[in-house]
Amino acid sequence: MSTINIKRVKTSEIELKDRLVSIQRVAKVTKGGRTFSFSAIVVVGDENGVVGYGLGKAKEVTEAIAKGIDDAKKNLVKVPIINGTVPHEQIGKFSGGFVFIKPAANGTGVIAGGAMRAVLESAGVHNVLAKSKGSSNPHNVVKATVSALAQLRDAYTVAQHRGVNLGKVFNG
């Protein structure tokens, strides 16, 4: 299924919370010595189905985080959440990072590691089973997780896309 339903969201009408996923100190070697700068991966979300990620780079940590938040607000996507979990199993891929997310029963919690946990909690998913395979690089894991969440579709959207009623989607 190559069609991804990425629904862009306007930042003006929602209250977003930000989470710092990773911060790296990087060095550039010049003839005068090493020049240090910082890169920060930030995830923002309203914990109600909207999530986005951004990368900020600057000479200071606080500036890098601020730039990351601004970048994340430009890349927001809408995620369908049903009863606090995802509607169906989904695989997400970005570069070497693979993620698998699966719906879970109420009371399970977010079973996911590091960078994936930040994305899922910012999106507002309360019960989910998730596994990260391949690359553990936070950049790739965050992008693969957002990719998986963007590919999710609820039953109503599937029925509308197929041109059938809602009962036909579940009963065949």
mmCIF file with all atom_site columns, C-alpha atoms in Angstrom:
data_model
loop_
_atom_site.group_PDB
_atom_site.id
_atom_site.type_symbol
_atom_site.label_atom_id
_atom_site.label_alt_id
_atom_site.label_comp_id
_atom_site.label_asym_id
_atom_site.label_entity_id
_atom_site.label_seq_id
_atom_site.pdbx_PDB_ins_code
_atom_site.Cartn_x
_atom_site.Cartn_y
_atom_site.Cartn_z
_atom_site.occupancy
_atom_site.B_iso_or_equiv
_atom_site.pdbx_formal_charge
_atom_site.auth_seq_id
_atom_site.auth_comp_id
_atom_site.auth_asym_id
_atom_site.auth_atom_id
_atom_site.pdbx_PDB_model_num
ATOM 1   C CA . MET A 1 1   ? 0.000   0.000  0.000  1.00 0.00 ? 1   MET A CA 1
ATOM 2   C CA . SER A 1 2   ? 2.005   2.930  -1.274 1.00 0.00 ? 2   SER A CA 1
ATOM 3   C CA . THR A 1 3   ? -0.568  5.622  -0.544 1.00 0.00 ? 3   THR A CA 1
ATOM 4   C CA . ILE A 1 4   ? 0.219   7.319  2.731  1.00 0.00 ? 4   ILE A CA 1
ATOM 5   C CA . ASN A 1 5   ? -2.471  9.568  4.150  1.00 0.00 ? 5   ASN A CA 1
ATOM 6   C CA . ILE A 1 6   ? -0.356  12.317 5.659  1.00 0.00 ? 6   ILE A CA 1
ATOM 7   C CA . LYS A 1 7   ? -2.734  14.880 7.072  1.00 0.00 ? 7   LYS A CA 1
ATOM 8   C CA . ARG A 1 8   ? -0.976  18.156 7.734  1.00 0.00 ? 8   ARG A CA 1
ATOM 9   C CA . VAL A 1 9   ? -2.085  20.118 10.779 1.00 0.00 ? 9   VAL A CA 1
ATOM 10  C CA . LYS A 1 10  ? -2.015  23.861 11.467 1.00 0.00 ? 10  LYS A CA 1
ATOM 11  C CA . THR A 1 11  ? -0.053  24.767 14.613 1.00 0.00 ? 11  THR A CA 1
ATOM 12  C CA . SER A 1 12  ? -2.049  27.887 15.455 1.00 0.00 ? 12  SER A CA 1
ATOM 13  C CA . GLU A 1 13  ? -5.109  26.200 16.975 1.00 0.00 ? 13  GLU A CA 1
ATOM 14  C CA . ILE A 1 14  ? -3.472  23.488 19.129 1.00 0.00 ? 14  ILE A CA 1
ATOM 15  C CA . GLU A 1 15  ? -1.396  23.420 22.314 1.00 0.00 ? 15  GLU A CA 1
ATOM 16  C CA . LEU A 1 16  ? 1.807   21.439 21.708 1.00 0.00 ? 16  LEU A CA 1
ATOM 17  C CA . LYS A 1 17  ? 4.148   19.860 24.250 1.00 0.00 ? 17  LYS A CA 1
ATOM 18  C CA . ASP A 1 18  ? 7.756   19.191 23.310 1.00 0.00 ? 18  ASP A CA 1
ATOM 19  C CA . ARG A 1 19  ? 10.074  16.321 24.258 1.00 0.00 ? 19  ARG A CA 1
ATOM 20  C CA . LEU A 1 20  ? 13.801  16.187 23.723 1.00 0.00 ? 20  LEU A CA 1
ATOM 21  C CA . VAL A 1 21  ? 14.712  12.810 22.226 1.00 0.00 ? 21  VAL A CA 1
ATOM 22  C CA . SER A 1 22  ? 18.447  13.187 21.719 1.00 0.00 ? 22  SER A CA 1
ATOM 23  C CA . ILE A 1 23  ? 21.149  15.810 21.879 1.00 0.00 ? 23  ILE A CA 1
ATOM 24  C CA . GLN A 1 24  ? 24.575  15.348 20.298 1.00 0.00 ? 24  GLN A CA 1
ATOM 25  C CA . ARG A 1 25  ? 27.767  17.352 20.567 1.00 0.00 ? 25  ARG A CA 1
ATOM 26  C CA . VAL A 1 26  ? 29.503  17.365 17.211 1.00 0.00 ? 26  VAL A CA 1
ATOM 27  C CA . ALA A 1 27  ? 32.964  18.700 16.405 1.00 0.00 ? 27  ALA A CA 1
ATOM 28  C CA . LYS A 1 28  ? 34.406  20.247 13.279 1.00 0.00 ? 28  LYS A CA 1
ATOM 29  C CA . VAL A 1 29  ? 38.196  20.168 13.141 1.00 0.00 ? 29  VAL A CA 1
ATOM 30  C CA . THR A 1 30  ? 39.798  23.282 11.707 1.00 0.00 ? 30  THR A CA 1
ATOM 31  C CA . LYS A 1 31  ? 43.397  24.465 11.672 1.00 0.00 ? 31  LYS A CA 1
ATOM 32  C CA . GLY A 1 32  ? 42.645  26.511 14.809 1.00 0.00 ? 32  GLY A CA 1
ATOM 33  C CA . GLY A 1 33  ? 41.383  23.444 16.706 1.00 0.00 ? 33  GLY A CA 1
ATOM 34  C CA . ARG A 1 34  ? 38.001  21.860 17.248 1.00 0.00 ? 34  ARG A CA 1
ATOM 35  C CA . THR A 1 35  ? 34.772  23.836 16.832 1.00 0.00 ? 35  THR A CA 1
ATOM 36  C CA . PHE A 1 36  ? 31.898  22.295 18.818 1.00 0.00 ? 36  PHE A CA 1
ATOM 37  C CA . SER A 1 37  ? 28.219  22.576 17.980 1.00 0.00 ? 37  SER A CA 1
ATOM 38  C CA . PHE A 1 38  ? 25.064  20.753 19.057 1.00 0.00 ? 38  PHE A CA 1
ATOM 39  C CA . SER A 1 39  ? 22.285  18.930 17.245 1.00 0.00 ? 39  SER A CA 1
ATOM 40  C CA . ALA A 1 40  ? 18.965  18.151 18.937 1.00 0.00 ? 40  ALA A CA 1
ATOM 41  C CA . ILE A 1 41  ? 16.086  15.903 17.872 1.00 0.00 ? 41  ILE A CA 1
ATOM 42  C CA . VAL A 1 42  ? 12.786  17.135 19.296 1.00 0.00 ? 42  VAL A CA 1
ATOM 43  C CA . VAL A 1 43  ? 9.287   15.616 19.154 1.00 0.00 ? 43  VAL A CA 1
ATOM 44  C CA . VAL A 1 44  ? 6.190   17.786 19.650 1.00 0.00 ? 44  VAL A CA 1
ATOM 45  C CA . GLY A 1 45  ? 2.592   16.670 20.076 1.00 0.00 ? 45  GLY A CA 1
ATOM 46  C CA . ASP A 1 46  ? -0.714  17.580 21.662 1.00 0.00 ? 46  ASP A CA 1
ATOM 47  C CA . GLU A 1 47  ? -1.177  14.067 23.180 1.00 0.00 ? 47  GLU A CA 1
ATOM 48  C CA . ASN A 1 48  ? -4.445  13.855 21.261 1.00 0.00 ? 48  ASN A CA 1
ATOM 49  C CA . GLY A 1 49  ? -3.471  12.474 17.842 1.00 0.00 ? 49  GLY A CA 1
ATOM 50  C CA . VAL A 1 50  ? -1.077  15.129 16.505 1.00 0.00 ? 50  VAL A CA 1
ATOM 51  C CA . VAL A 1 51  ? 2.698   14.591 16.418 1.00 0.00 ? 51  VAL A CA 1
ATOM 52  C CA . GLY A 1 52  ? 5.766   15.931 14.611 1.00 0.00 ? 52  GLY A CA 1
ATOM 53  C CA . TYR A 1 53  ? 9.558   15.791 14.813 1.00 0.00 ? 53  TYR A CA 1
ATOM 54  C CA . GLY A 1 54  ? 12.330  18.265 14.092 1.00 0.00 ? 54  GLY A CA 1
ATOM 55  C CA . LEU A 1 55  ? 16.097  18.615 14.031 1.00 0.00 ? 55  LEU A CA 1
ATOM 56  C CA . GLY A 1 56  ? 17.881  21.733 15.280 1.00 0.00 ? 56  GLY A CA 1
ATOM 57  C CA . LYS A 1 57  ? 21.576  22.548 14.995 1.00 0.00 ? 57  LYS A CA 1
ATOM 58  C CA . ALA A 1 58  ? 23.352  25.436 16.691 1.00 0.00 ? 58  ALA A CA 1
ATOM 59  C CA . LYS A 1 59  ? 26.435  26.485 18.669 1.00 0.00 ? 59  LYS A CA 1
ATOM 60  C CA . GLU A 1 60  ? 24.437  26.467 21.939 1.00 0.00 ? 60  GLU A CA 1
ATOM 61  C CA . VAL A 1 61  ? 22.224  23.686 23.350 1.00 0.00 ? 61  VAL A CA 1
ATOM 62  C CA . THR A 1 62  ? 19.217  25.923 24.041 1.00 0.00 ? 62  THR A CA 1
ATOM 63  C CA . GLU A 1 63  ? 19.306  27.397 20.521 1.00 0.00 ? 63  GLU A CA 1
ATOM 64  C CA . ALA A 1 64  ? 19.494  23.902 19.000 1.00 0.00 ? 64  ALA A CA 1
ATOM 65  C CA . ILE A 1 65  ? 16.454  22.787 21.018 1.00 0.00 ? 65  ILE A CA 1
ATOM 66  C CA . ALA A 1 66  ? 14.500  25.928 20.049 1.00 0.00 ? 66  ALA A CA 1
ATOM 67  C CA . LYS A 1 67  ? 15.320  25.374 16.355 1.00 0.00 ? 67  LYS A CA 1
ATOM 68  C CA . GLY A 1 68  ? 14.263  21.729 16.685 1.00 0.00 ? 68  GLY A CA 1
ATOM 69  C CA . ILE A 1 69  ? 10.903  22.732 18.171 1.00 0.00 ? 69  ILE A CA 1
ATOM 70  C CA . ASP A 1 70  ? 10.307  25.223 15.337 1.00 0.00 ? 70  ASP A CA 1
ATOM 71  C CA . ASP A 1 71  ? 11.184  22.546 12.768 1.00 0.00 ? 71  ASP A CA 1
ATOM 72  C CA . ALA A 1 72  ? 8.906   19.998 14.471 1.00 0.00 ? 72  ALA A CA 1
ATOM 73  C CA . LYS A 1 73  ? 5.948   22.394 14.341 1.00 0.00 ? 73  LYS A CA 1
ATOM 74  C CA . LYS A 1 74  ? 6.349   22.485 10.538 1.00 0.00 ? 74  LYS A CA 1
ATOM 75  C CA . ASN A 1 75  ? 6.125   18.668 10.212 1.00 0.00 ? 75  ASN A CA 1
ATOM 76  C CA . LEU A 1 76  ? 2.944   17.770 12.117 1.00 0.00 ? 76  LEU A CA 1
ATOM 77  C CA . VAL A 1 77  ? 0.813   14.764 11.148 1.00 0.00 ? 77  VAL A CA 1
ATOM 78  C CA . LYS A 1 78  ? -2.598  13.557 12.390 1.00 0.00 ? 78  LYS A CA 1
ATOM 79  C CA . VAL A 1 79  ? -2.725  10.053 13.863 1.00 0.00 ? 79  VAL A CA 1
ATOM 80  C CA . PRO A 1 80  ? -5.945  8.030  14.315 1.00 0.00 ? 80  PRO A CA 1
ATOM 81  C CA . ILE A 1 81  ? -6.205  6.834  17.922 1.00 0.00 ? 81  ILE A CA 1
ATOM 82  C CA . ILE A 1 82  ? -9.039  4.523  19.014 1.00 0.00 ? 82  ILE A CA 1
ATOM 83  C CA . ASN A 1 83  ? -9.558  3.853  22.756 1.00 0.00 ? 83  ASN A CA 1
ATOM 84  C CA . GLY A 1 84  ? -6.022  5.021  23.554 1.00 0.00 ? 84  GLY A CA 1
ATOM 85  C CA . THR A 1 85  ? -4.300  2.648  21.124 1.00 0.00 ? 85  THR A CA 1
ATOM 86  C CA . VAL A 1 86  ? -3.503  2.369  17.412 1.00 0.00 ? 86  VAL A CA 1
ATOM 87  C CA . PRO A 1 87  ? -6.201  0.913  15.114 1.00 0.00 ? 87  PRO A CA 1
ATOM 88  C CA . HIS A 1 88  ? -4.059  -1.896 13.623 1.00 0.00 ? 88  HIS A CA 1
ATOM 89  C CA . GLU A 1 89  ? -0.544  -3.336 13.353 1.00 0.00 ? 89  GLU A CA 1
ATOM 90  C CA . GLN A 1 90  ? 1.853   -1.294 11.258 1.00 0.00 ? 90  GLN A CA 1
ATOM 91  C CA . ILE A 1 91  ? 5.468   -1.433 10.123 1.00 0.00 ? 91  ILE A CA 1
ATOM 92  C CA . GLY A 1 92  ? 7.415   1.784  9.593  1.00 0.00 ? 92  GLY A CA 1
ATOM 93  C CA . LYS A 1 93  ? 10.736  2.127  7.821  1.00 0.00 ? 93  LYS A CA 1
ATOM 94  C CA . PHE A 1 94  ? 13.224  4.916  7.376  1.00 0.00 ? 94  PHE A CA 1
ATOM 95  C CA . SER A 1 95  ? 16.753  4.227  6.111  1.00 0.00 ? 95  SER A CA 1
ATOM 96  C CA . GLY A 1 96  ? 18.125  1.456  8.391  1.00 0.00 ? 96  GLY A CA 1
ATOM 97  C CA . GLY A 1 97  ? 15.482  1.890  11.088 1.00 0.00 ? 97  GLY A CA 1
ATOM 98  C CA . PHE A 1 98  ? 12.484  -0.462 11.185 1.00 0.00 ? 98  PHE A CA 1
ATOM 99  C CA . VAL A 1 99  ? 9.698   -0.204 13.742 1.00 0.00 ? 99  VAL A CA 1
ATOM 100 C CA . PHE A 1 100 ? 6.689   -2.419 14.412 1.00 0.00 ? 100 PHE A CA 1
ATOM 101 C CA . ILE A 1 101 ? 3.701   -1.076 16.349 1.00 0.00 ? 101 ILE A CA 1
ATOM 102 C CA . LYS A 1 102 ? 0.759   -3.187 17.491 1.00 0.00 ? 102 LYS A CA 1
ATOM 103 C CA . PRO A 1 103 ? -2.468  -2.321 19.344 1.00 0.00 ? 103 PRO A CA 1
ATOM 104 C CA . ALA A 1 104 ? -2.649  -3.363 22.984 1.00 0.00 ? 104 ALA A CA 1
ATOM 105 C CA . ALA A 1 105 ? -5.398  -3.927 25.557 1.00 0.00 ? 105 ALA A CA 1
ATOM 106 C CA . ASN A 1 106 ? -6.381  -1.193 27.982 1.00 0.00 ? 106 ASN A CA 1
ATOM 107 C CA . GLY A 1 107 ? -3.957  -0.960 30.926 1.00 0.00 ? 107 GLY A CA 1
ATOM 108 C CA . THR A 1 108 ? -0.930  -2.274 29.008 1.00 0.00 ? 108 THR A CA 1
ATOM 109 C CA . GLY A 1 109 ? 0.862   1.067  28.757 1.00 0.00 ? 109 GLY A CA 1
ATOM 110 C CA . VAL A 1 110 ? 3.448   2.128  26.206 1.00 0.00 ? 110 VAL A CA 1
ATOM 111 C CA . ILE A 1 111 ? 5.823   -0.801 25.713 1.00 0.00 ? 111 ILE A CA 1
ATOM 112 C CA . ALA A 1 112 ? 8.467   0.871  23.562 1.00 0.00 ? 112 ALA A CA 1
ATOM 113 C CA . GLY A 1 113 ? 12.059  1.963  23.864 1.00 0.00 ? 113 GLY A CA 1
ATOM 114 C CA . GLY A 1 114 ? 13.697  5.381  23.976 1.00 0.00 ? 114 GLY A CA 1
ATOM 115 C CA . ALA A 1 115 ? 13.025  7.426  20.872 1.00 0.00 ? 115 ALA A CA 1
ATOM 116 C CA . MET A 1 116 ? 9.884   5.478  19.940 1.00 0.00 ? 116 MET A CA 1
ATOM 117 C CA . ARG A 1 117 ? 8.375   6.031  23.388 1.00 0.00 ? 117 ARG A CA 1
ATOM 118 C CA . ALA A 1 118 ? 8.730   9.814  23.049 1.00 0.00 ? 118 ALA A CA 1
ATOM 119 C CA . VAL A 1 119 ? 6.935   9.825  19.679 1.00 0.00 ? 119 VAL A CA 1
ATOM 120 C CA . LEU A 1 120 ? 4.106   7.521  20.803 1.00 0.00 ? 120 LEU A CA 1
ATOM 121 C CA . GLU A 1 121 ? 3.495   9.402  24.069 1.00 0.00 ? 121 GLU A CA 1
ATOM 122 C CA . SER A 1 122 ? 3.528   12.769 22.264 1.00 0.00 ? 122 SER A CA 1
ATOM 123 C CA . ALA A 1 123 ? 0.959   11.400 19.817 1.00 0.00 ? 123 ALA A CA 1
ATOM 124 C CA . GLY A 1 124 ? -1.312  10.437 22.716 1.00 0.00 ? 124 GLY A CA 1
ATOM 125 C CA . VAL A 1 125 ? -1.113  6.656  22.421 1.00 0.00 ? 125 VAL A CA 1
ATOM 126 C CA . HIS A 1 126 ? -1.559  5.150  25.922 1.00 0.00 ? 126 HIS A CA 1
ATOM 127 C CA . ASN A 1 127 ? -1.561  1.401  25.176 1.00 0.00 ? 127 ASN A CA 1
ATOM 128 C CA . VAL A 1 128 ? 0.731   -0.006 22.494 1.00 0.00 ? 128 VAL A CA 1
ATOM 129 C CA . LEU A 1 129 ? 3.278   -2.753 21.929 1.00 0.00 ? 129 LEU A CA 1
ATOM 130 C CA . ALA A 1 130 ? 6.239   -1.618 19.841 1.00 0.00 ? 130 ALA A CA 1
ATOM 131 C CA . LYS A 1 131 ? 9.529   -3.044 18.683 1.00 0.00 ? 131 LYS A CA 1
ATOM 132 C CA . SER A 1 132 ? 12.448  -1.294 17.059 1.00 0.00 ? 132 SER A CA 1
ATOM 133 C CA . LYS A 1 133 ? 14.529  -3.394 14.682 1.00 0.00 ? 133 LYS A CA 1
ATOM 134 C CA . GLY A 1 134 ? 17.604  -2.547 12.673 1.00 0.00 ? 134 GLY A CA 1
ATOM 135 C CA . SER A 1 135 ? 19.228  0.804  13.358 1.00 0.00 ? 135 SER A CA 1
ATOM 136 C CA . SER A 1 136 ? 19.071  2.157  16.907 1.00 0.00 ? 136 SER A CA 1
ATOM 137 C CA . ASN A 1 137 ? 20.064  5.632  15.699 1.00 0.00 ? 137 ASN A CA 1
ATOM 138 C CA . PRO A 1 138 ? 17.453  8.008  17.239 1.00 0.00 ? 138 PRO A CA 1
ATOM 139 C CA . HIS A 1 139 ? 17.120  9.948  13.946 1.00 0.00 ? 139 HIS A CA 1
ATOM 140 C CA . ASN A 1 140 ? 16.080  6.831  12.013 1.00 0.00 ? 140 ASN A CA 1
ATOM 141 C CA . VAL A 1 141 ? 13.885  5.437  14.814 1.00 0.00 ? 141 VAL A CA 1
ATOM 142 C CA . VAL A 1 142 ? 11.928  8.695  15.206 1.00 0.00 ? 142 VAL A CA 1
ATOM 143 C CA . LYS A 1 143 ? 11.409  9.059  11.444 1.00 0.00 ? 143 LYS A CA 1
ATOM 144 C CA . ALA A 1 144 ? 10.383  5.390  11.064 1.00 0.00 ? 144 ALA A CA 1
ATOM 145 C CA . THR A 1 145 ? 7.906   5.717  13.965 1.00 0.00 ? 145 THR A CA 1
ATOM 146 C CA . VAL A 1 146 ? 6.308   8.858  12.501 1.00 0.00 ? 146 VAL A CA 1
ATOM 147 C CA . SER A 1 147 ? 6.163   7.060  9.135  1.00 0.00 ? 147 SER A CA 1
ATOM 148 C CA . ALA A 1 148 ? 4.335   4.107  10.733 1.00 0.00 ? 148 ALA A CA 1
ATOM 149 C CA . LEU A 1 149 ? 1.897   6.416  12.548 1.00 0.00 ? 149 LEU A CA 1
ATOM 150 C CA . ALA A 1 150 ? 1.215   8.368  9.340  1.00 0.00 ? 150 ALA A CA 1
ATOM 151 C CA . GLN A 1 151 ? 0.281   5.138  7.528  1.00 0.00 ? 151 GLN A CA 1
ATOM 152 C CA . LEU A 1 152 ? -2.380  4.205  10.107 1.00 0.00 ? 152 LEU A CA 1
ATOM 153 C CA . ARG A 1 153 ? -6.010  4.320  8.963  1.00 0.00 ? 153 ARG A CA 1
ATOM 154 C CA . ASP A 1 154 ? -9.175  3.948  11.023 1.00 0.00 ? 154 ASP A CA 1
ATOM 155 C CA . ALA A 1 155 ? -12.120 1.800  9.896  1.00 0.00 ? 155 ALA A CA 1
ATOM 156 C CA . TYR A 1 156 ? -14.182 4.804  8.781  1.00 0.00 ? 156 TYR A CA 1
ATOM 157 C CA . THR A 1 157 ? -11.405 6.006  6.441  1.00 0.00 ? 157 THR A CA 1
ATOM 158 C CA . VAL A 1 158 ? -10.994 2.496  4.980  1.00 0.00 ? 158 VAL A CA 1
ATOM 159 C CA . ALA A 1 159 ? -14.770 2.222  4.363  1.00 0.00 ? 159 ALA A CA 1
ATOM 160 C CA . GLN A 1 160 ? -14.831 5.627  2.703  1.00 0.00 ? 160 GLN A CA 1
ATOM 161 C CA . HIS A 1 161 ? -11.804 4.768  0.533  1.00 0.00 ? 161 HIS A CA 1
ATOM 162 C CA . ARG A 1 162 ? -13.335 1.439  -0.604 1.00 0.00 ? 162 ARG A CA 1
ATOM 163 C CA . GLY A 1 163 ? -16.792 2.943  -1.130 1.00 0.00 ? 163 GLY A CA 1
ATOM 164 C CA . VAL A 1 164 ? -18.573 0.503  1.185  1.00 0.00 ? 164 VAL A CA 1
ATOM 165 C CA . ASN A 1 165 ? -20.403 0.830  4.494  1.00 0.00 ? 165 ASN A CA 1
ATOM 166 C CA . LEU A 1 166 ? -18.653 0.422  7.856  1.00 0.00 ? 166 LEU A CA 1
ATOM 167 C CA . GLY A 1 167 ? -20.133 -3.023 8.606  1.00 0.00 ? 167 GLY A CA 1
ATOM 168 C CA . LYS A 1 168 ? -18.691 -4.435 5.371  1.00 0.00 ? 168 LYS A CA 1
ATOM 169 C CA . VAL A 1 169 ? -15.148 -3.467 6.457  1.00 0.00 ? 169 VAL A CA 1
ATOM 170 C CA . PHE A 1 170 ? -15.365 -5.609 9.603  1.00 0.00 ? 170 PHE A CA 1
ATOM 171 C CA . ASN A 1 171 ? -17.514 -8.496 8.331  1.00 0.00 ? 171 ASN A CA 1
ATOM 172 C CA . GLY A 1 172 ? -16.149 -8.871 4.796  1.00 0.00 ? 172 GLY A CA 1
#
